Short mmCIF file of C-alpha atoms in Angstrom, two decimals:
data_model
loop_
_atom_site.label_atom_id
_atom_site.label_comp_id
_atom_site.label_asym_id
_atom_site.label_seq_id
_atom_site.Cartn_x
_atom_site.Cartn_y
_atom_site.Cartn_z
CA UNK A 253 226.53 8.46 -183.90
CA UNK A 254 227.84 11.64 -182.32
CA UNK A 255 225.77 14.74 -181.79
CA UNK A 256 227.90 16.65 -184.31
CA UNK A 257 227.14 14.21 -187.12
CA UNK A 258 223.38 14.60 -186.93
CA UNK A 259 221.93 16.76 -189.67
CA UNK A 260 224.60 16.01 -192.30
CA UNK A 261 223.23 15.41 -195.80
CA UNK A 262 222.98 11.72 -196.68
CA UNK A 263 225.62 12.07 -199.41
CA UNK A 264 228.07 13.65 -196.99
CA UNK A 265 227.52 10.83 -194.50
CA UNK A 266 228.12 8.22 -197.21
CA UNK A 267 231.33 9.95 -198.28
CA UNK A 268 232.50 10.06 -194.71
CA UNK A 269 231.97 6.33 -194.16
CA UNK A 270 232.84 5.16 -197.69
CA UNK A 271 235.32 2.27 -197.52
CA UNK A 272 238.80 3.32 -198.63
CA UNK A 273 239.74 -0.21 -199.69
CA UNK A 274 237.72 -3.11 -201.17
CA UNK A 275 238.37 -5.18 -198.06
CA UNK A 276 237.33 -2.42 -195.63
CA UNK A 277 234.14 -2.95 -193.54
CA UNK A 278 230.93 -1.95 -195.31
CA UNK A 279 228.86 0.53 -193.23
CA UNK A 280 225.51 -0.77 -191.98
CA UNK A 281 222.54 1.11 -193.43
CA UNK A 282 218.89 0.92 -192.43
CA UNK A 283 217.10 0.18 -189.14
CA UNK A 284 218.85 0.07 -185.75
CA UNK A 285 220.55 -3.22 -184.88
CA UNK A 286 218.13 -4.12 -182.10
CA UNK A 287 215.05 -2.34 -183.37
CA UNK A 288 213.15 -5.62 -183.61
CA UNK A 289 214.00 -6.63 -180.05
CA UNK A 290 210.94 -5.68 -178.03
CA UNK A 291 209.19 -7.16 -175.01
CA UNK A 292 205.83 -6.23 -173.45
CA UNK A 293 206.15 -3.86 -170.50
CA UNK A 294 203.77 -5.86 -168.36
CA UNK A 295 200.15 -4.92 -168.93
CA UNK A 296 200.84 -1.32 -169.99
CA UNK A 297 200.32 -2.03 -173.68
CA UNK A 298 203.82 -0.69 -174.36
CA UNK A 299 206.64 -2.68 -175.97
CA UNK A 300 210.19 -1.84 -174.96
CA UNK A 301 213.80 -2.79 -175.57
CA UNK A 302 214.84 -5.00 -172.60
CA UNK A 303 217.25 -2.35 -171.30
CA UNK A 304 216.13 1.13 -170.25
CA UNK A 305 218.57 4.05 -170.40
CA UNK A 306 218.62 6.07 -167.22
CA UNK A 307 219.18 9.82 -167.16
CA UNK A 308 220.59 10.15 -163.64
CA UNK A 309 223.98 11.34 -164.91
CA UNK A 310 222.63 13.81 -167.48
CA UNK A 311 223.28 17.36 -166.38
CA UNK A 312 225.32 16.17 -163.40
CA UNK A 313 228.39 14.18 -164.45
CA UNK A 314 227.58 14.28 -168.18
CA UNK A 315 227.05 17.52 -170.12
CA UNK A 316 224.44 18.17 -172.82
CA UNK A 317 226.52 17.17 -175.83
CA UNK A 318 227.80 13.98 -174.23
CA UNK A 319 224.29 13.10 -173.02
CA UNK A 320 222.93 13.45 -176.55
CA UNK A 321 225.74 11.23 -177.84
CA UNK A 322 224.81 8.55 -175.31
CA UNK A 323 221.13 8.76 -176.27
CA UNK A 324 222.03 8.59 -179.97
CA UNK A 325 224.07 5.42 -179.46
CA UNK A 326 221.35 3.82 -177.36
CA UNK A 327 218.79 4.35 -180.13
CA UNK A 328 221.24 3.19 -182.79
CA UNK A 329 221.52 -0.11 -180.93
CA UNK A 330 217.75 -0.50 -180.76
CA UNK A 331 216.85 1.14 -177.45
CA UNK A 332 213.53 2.91 -177.02
CA UNK A 333 212.94 3.46 -173.27
CA UNK A 334 214.46 6.35 -171.35
CA UNK A 335 214.02 6.80 -167.60
CA UNK A 336 214.52 9.96 -165.58
CA UNK A 337 213.22 11.66 -162.44
CA UNK A 338 212.01 15.16 -161.72
CA UNK A 339 214.79 15.64 -159.15
CA UNK A 340 217.71 14.40 -161.28
CA UNK A 341 220.03 17.41 -161.49
CA UNK A 342 217.09 19.53 -160.27
CA UNK A 343 215.21 18.80 -163.49
CA UNK A 344 218.18 19.32 -165.80
CA UNK A 345 218.06 15.67 -166.87
CA UNK A 346 214.52 16.16 -168.19
CA UNK A 347 215.53 19.31 -170.10
CA UNK A 348 218.40 17.44 -171.78
CA UNK A 349 216.22 14.49 -172.78
CA UNK A 350 213.55 16.87 -174.06
CA UNK A 351 216.08 18.79 -176.15
CA UNK A 352 217.35 15.52 -177.61
CA UNK A 353 213.87 14.29 -178.55
CA UNK A 354 213.02 17.58 -180.24
CA UNK A 355 216.29 17.80 -182.18
CA UNK A 356 216.09 14.17 -183.34
CA UNK A 357 212.31 13.97 -183.80
CA UNK A 358 212.20 10.81 -181.69
CA UNK A 359 209.40 11.49 -179.23
CA UNK A 360 206.85 9.10 -180.74
CA UNK A 361 209.43 6.32 -181.01
CA UNK A 362 210.43 6.55 -177.35
CA UNK A 363 208.84 5.28 -174.15
CA UNK A 364 209.44 8.08 -171.65
CA UNK A 365 209.39 7.07 -167.98
CA UNK A 366 209.56 9.65 -165.18
CA UNK A 367 209.80 9.19 -161.42
CA UNK A 368 207.91 11.86 -159.52
CA UNK A 369 207.98 12.95 -155.89
CA UNK A 370 211.32 14.46 -154.90
CA UNK A 371 211.60 17.75 -156.74
CA UNK A 372 211.99 20.46 -154.06
CA UNK A 373 209.35 22.65 -155.70
CA UNK A 374 206.67 19.93 -155.57
CA UNK A 375 207.70 17.32 -153.00
CA UNK A 376 205.70 14.24 -152.12
CA UNK A 377 202.65 12.63 -153.66
CA UNK A 378 199.94 14.93 -152.35
CA UNK A 379 197.27 15.67 -154.94
CA UNK A 380 198.26 19.29 -155.63
CA UNK A 381 202.01 18.67 -155.69
CA UNK A 382 201.63 15.52 -157.81
CA UNK A 383 199.69 17.37 -160.51
CA UNK A 384 202.10 20.30 -160.42
CA UNK A 385 205.11 17.98 -160.56
CA UNK A 386 203.75 16.18 -163.62
CA UNK A 387 202.97 19.48 -165.36
CA UNK A 388 206.49 20.73 -164.62
CA UNK A 389 208.05 17.52 -165.96
CA UNK A 390 205.97 17.72 -169.13
CA UNK A 391 207.16 21.28 -169.66
CA UNK A 392 210.83 20.39 -169.12
CA UNK A 393 210.54 17.38 -171.42
CA UNK A 394 208.66 19.38 -174.04
CA UNK A 395 206.00 16.72 -174.45
CA UNK A 396 202.29 16.30 -173.79
CA UNK A 397 202.46 12.93 -172.03
CA UNK A 398 204.51 10.73 -169.76
CA UNK A 399 204.35 7.11 -170.89
CA UNK A 400 205.20 5.56 -167.51
CA UNK A 401 204.77 7.59 -164.32
CA UNK A 402 206.68 6.15 -161.35
CA UNK A 403 205.19 7.26 -158.02
CA UNK A 404 208.01 7.61 -155.48
CA UNK A 405 206.66 6.33 -152.16
CA UNK A 406 209.96 7.18 -150.46
CA UNK A 407 209.40 10.88 -151.08
CA UNK A 408 208.29 13.16 -148.28
CA UNK A 409 204.71 14.33 -147.63
CA UNK A 410 203.34 10.77 -147.60
CA UNK A 411 199.69 10.60 -148.56
CA UNK A 412 197.03 7.93 -148.34
CA UNK A 413 197.44 5.56 -151.25
CA UNK A 414 193.81 6.06 -152.27
CA UNK A 415 194.33 9.82 -152.62
CA UNK A 416 197.47 9.31 -154.68
CA UNK A 417 195.77 6.85 -157.02
CA UNK A 418 192.75 9.13 -157.34
CA UNK A 419 195.06 11.87 -158.60
CA UNK A 420 196.84 9.39 -160.87
CA UNK A 421 193.42 8.46 -162.27
CA UNK A 422 192.80 12.07 -163.28
CA UNK A 423 196.24 12.26 -164.88
CA UNK A 424 195.54 9.12 -166.93
CA UNK A 425 192.07 10.23 -167.97
CA UNK A 426 193.39 13.63 -169.04
CA UNK A 427 195.97 11.95 -171.28
CA UNK A 428 198.98 13.29 -169.39
CA UNK A 429 200.02 9.80 -168.22
CA UNK A 430 199.66 6.45 -169.98
CA UNK A 431 200.66 3.94 -167.28
CA UNK A 432 201.21 4.11 -163.51
CA UNK A 433 204.27 2.56 -161.86
CA UNK A 434 205.64 2.32 -158.34
CA UNK A 435 208.97 2.99 -156.67
CA UNK A 436 209.65 2.35 -152.99
CA UNK A 437 206.32 0.66 -152.31
CA UNK A 438 206.09 -2.27 -149.89
CA UNK A 439 204.41 -5.57 -150.67
CA UNK A 440 201.43 -4.64 -148.47
CA UNK A 441 201.02 -1.30 -150.26
CA UNK A 442 200.99 -3.07 -153.63
CA UNK A 443 198.28 -5.42 -152.34
CA UNK A 444 196.27 -2.41 -151.16
CA UNK A 445 196.77 -0.75 -154.56
CA UNK A 446 195.40 -3.83 -156.33
CA UNK A 447 192.33 -3.82 -154.08
CA UNK A 448 191.77 -0.15 -154.94
CA UNK A 449 192.23 -0.99 -158.64
CA UNK A 450 189.33 -3.43 -158.37
CA UNK A 451 187.25 -0.45 -157.26
CA UNK A 452 188.13 1.48 -160.40
CA UNK A 453 191.40 3.21 -159.59
CA UNK A 454 194.28 2.82 -162.09
CA UNK A 455 196.40 -0.30 -161.70
CA UNK A 456 200.07 -0.13 -160.85
CA UNK A 457 201.55 -2.23 -163.64
CA UNK A 458 205.30 -1.53 -163.37
CA UNK A 459 207.63 -1.73 -160.37
CA UNK A 460 211.06 -0.16 -159.93
CA UNK A 461 213.11 -1.53 -157.07
CA UNK A 462 216.88 -1.37 -156.49
CA UNK A 463 217.99 -4.88 -157.43
CA UNK A 464 221.24 -6.52 -158.51
CA UNK A 465 223.58 -9.37 -157.58
CA UNK A 466 224.77 -7.59 -154.45
CA UNK A 467 221.46 -5.99 -153.49
CA UNK A 468 218.80 -8.65 -153.33
CA UNK A 469 217.18 -8.53 -149.89
CA UNK A 470 214.76 -5.69 -150.63
CA UNK A 471 213.18 -7.48 -153.58
CA UNK A 472 213.65 -11.23 -153.09
CA UNK A 473 210.85 -11.95 -150.66
CA UNK A 474 207.27 -10.75 -150.29
CA UNK A 475 207.79 -7.93 -152.77
CA UNK A 476 208.82 -10.34 -155.52
CA UNK A 477 205.92 -12.69 -154.74
CA UNK A 478 203.37 -9.90 -154.89
CA UNK A 479 204.82 -8.38 -158.05
CA UNK A 480 204.76 -11.80 -159.71
CA UNK A 481 201.21 -12.53 -158.59
CA UNK A 482 200.08 -9.18 -160.02
CA UNK A 483 201.95 -9.73 -163.33
CA UNK A 484 203.93 -6.54 -162.81
CA UNK A 485 206.83 -5.62 -165.06
CA UNK A 486 209.94 -5.08 -162.95
CA UNK A 487 212.43 -2.47 -164.15
CA UNK A 488 215.19 -2.66 -161.53
CA UNK A 489 217.33 0.39 -160.89
CA UNK A 490 220.93 0.26 -159.58
CA UNK A 491 221.45 -2.66 -161.96
CA UNK A 492 225.25 -2.38 -161.62
CA UNK A 493 225.36 -1.29 -157.95
CA UNK A 494 226.65 2.20 -158.73
CA UNK A 495 229.00 0.83 -161.37
CA UNK A 496 230.78 -1.72 -159.18
CA UNK A 497 229.45 -4.71 -161.14
CA UNK A 498 231.05 -3.32 -164.30
CA UNK A 499 234.31 -4.51 -162.78
CA UNK A 500 236.45 -1.41 -163.32
CA UNK A 501 236.98 -0.67 -159.62
CA UNK A 502 238.55 -3.59 -157.74
CA UNK A 503 240.80 -1.98 -155.15
CA UNK A 504 240.03 0.36 -152.32
CA UNK A 505 241.64 3.77 -152.84
CA UNK A 506 243.29 5.50 -149.92
CA UNK A 507 240.93 8.44 -150.09
CA UNK A 508 237.23 8.50 -150.84
CA UNK A 509 236.70 11.90 -152.43
CA UNK A 510 233.21 11.62 -153.87
CA UNK A 511 229.79 10.11 -153.31
CA UNK A 512 230.43 7.64 -156.13
CA UNK A 513 233.77 6.69 -154.60
CA UNK A 514 232.09 5.96 -151.27
CA UNK A 515 229.42 3.87 -153.00
CA UNK A 516 232.03 1.80 -154.82
CA UNK A 517 234.09 1.38 -151.67
CA UNK A 518 231.06 -0.07 -149.87
CA UNK A 519 230.98 -2.95 -152.36
CA UNK A 520 234.69 -3.74 -152.03
CA UNK A 521 234.11 -6.65 -149.65
CA UNK A 522 234.95 -10.33 -149.84
CA UNK A 523 231.49 -10.96 -151.23
CA UNK A 524 231.93 -8.24 -153.83
CA UNK A 525 235.30 -9.61 -154.90
CA UNK A 526 233.90 -13.16 -155.16
CA UNK A 527 231.05 -11.89 -157.29
CA UNK A 528 233.36 -10.06 -159.68
CA UNK A 529 235.54 -13.16 -160.08
CA UNK A 530 232.46 -15.20 -160.97
CA UNK A 531 231.37 -12.56 -163.48
CA UNK A 532 234.90 -12.53 -164.92
CA UNK A 533 234.73 -16.25 -165.59
CA UNK A 534 231.39 -16.07 -167.37
CA UNK A 535 232.42 -12.96 -169.31
CA UNK A 536 235.49 -14.81 -170.59
CA UNK A 537 233.39 -17.83 -171.61
CA UNK A 538 230.86 -15.69 -173.50
CA UNK A 539 233.37 -13.11 -174.79
CA UNK A 540 231.34 -10.19 -173.44
CA UNK A 541 232.11 -7.40 -170.93
CA UNK A 542 231.64 -8.03 -167.21
CA UNK A 543 228.82 -5.44 -167.08
CA UNK A 544 226.94 -7.36 -169.76
CA UNK A 545 226.99 -10.50 -167.61
CA UNK A 546 225.51 -8.58 -164.66
CA UNK A 547 222.70 -7.37 -166.96
CA UNK A 548 222.19 -10.88 -168.37
CA UNK A 549 221.81 -12.22 -164.83
CA UNK A 550 219.02 -9.72 -164.14
CA UNK A 551 217.24 -10.55 -167.39
CA UNK A 552 217.45 -14.24 -166.49
CA UNK A 553 215.08 -13.46 -163.60
CA UNK A 554 211.75 -14.02 -165.34
CA UNK A 555 209.95 -11.17 -163.64
CA UNK A 556 212.56 -8.61 -164.79
CA UNK A 557 211.62 -6.88 -168.06
CA UNK A 558 214.10 -4.02 -168.50
CA UNK A 559 216.88 -3.07 -166.06
CA UNK A 560 217.53 0.68 -165.81
CA UNK A 561 221.17 1.55 -166.52
CA UNK A 562 223.12 4.80 -166.53
CA UNK A 563 226.07 5.52 -168.79
CA UNK A 564 228.87 8.09 -168.92
CA UNK A 565 229.81 7.51 -172.57
CA UNK A 566 228.47 5.80 -175.74
CA UNK A 567 230.94 2.93 -175.32
CA UNK A 568 229.35 2.11 -171.96
CA UNK A 569 226.01 1.71 -173.74
CA UNK A 570 227.63 -0.67 -176.21
CA UNK A 571 228.93 -2.83 -173.34
CA UNK A 572 225.61 -2.90 -171.50
CA UNK A 573 223.48 -3.71 -174.54
CA UNK A 574 225.51 -6.90 -175.02
CA UNK A 575 223.79 -8.19 -171.89
CA UNK A 576 220.49 -8.31 -173.78
CA UNK A 577 221.85 -10.91 -176.19
CA UNK A 578 223.83 -12.93 -173.63
CA UNK A 579 222.20 -16.16 -172.48
CA UNK A 580 223.51 -17.68 -169.25
CA UNK A 581 223.45 -21.43 -168.75
CA UNK A 582 222.13 -23.00 -165.57
CA UNK A 583 225.69 -23.77 -164.51
CA UNK A 584 226.75 -20.15 -165.04
CA UNK A 585 223.72 -18.84 -163.13
CA UNK A 586 224.50 -21.27 -160.32
CA UNK A 587 228.16 -20.19 -160.15
CA UNK A 588 227.20 -16.51 -160.03
CA UNK A 589 224.50 -17.08 -157.41
CA UNK A 590 226.89 -19.07 -155.22
CA UNK A 591 229.59 -16.37 -155.39
CA UNK A 592 227.18 -13.52 -154.61
CA UNK A 593 225.40 -15.28 -151.74
#
């Protein structure tokens, strides 16, 4: 569905898609294809599609109209969780998502996740800045609540964890936040957070950590053990390693002219090439895009609930969503793991 088609009368839409020949495809009517595909987001009480749509590109590399088209396609395919951050495009990403929710009337159907801590107006997780940052995000999104609030421990102005959770407690009790999540926290900090939760502070129930086939060290260790022991829902960001695991970029260009180009070039190693070849083989066996196999690998990790992915166009969403339905065999998982080691 494109942004320009929204708002057409039902009869006009039917005329537009009416088959011109008896053998032409019949348009699908009714609920979204994957609307019934939902998994619990840990212990938050929320149920989500096992693939979250990130808003990092909205307002930066993707304009308003294109962003709305991407969001429309994501929902058409059954998606219901959108992730953004207060510093993405200096808050522009939140504005775009808010405009889309208002124009489509989708707020109550969506799980809105926001990472807080790096907006230049309210940096860090200090009590005053944290409250102000949440209020500013709510205003940009045009909503009264954030469903999942990710606390960015890598932001500046580091505060004692107890003070941060005390502020998060007020935000939850006031109805501005439904669930508390973590980004950039160490295993020891998560253990400390659980001890504080036993004293009445809100529990951290969701964890975002950069994690994919080529970026495993940060998560596969103590952090994974602690997250598993605490029954956390993991929503890994950088699921495609800045797009490299989609397989489109396989040769090093002579000039690196952008941040994205430099990120892709960093993955163009022997290990990266081996990994892409392994993904190619599985993609051919399953008849799905390479990016879908990378997503399927993440979802095969039991602790992973919903990888966070960014898209530049609706067709990218279509490729990525195929990873939700792909099931990798033990042999395929073993081949991929061996290539990416």
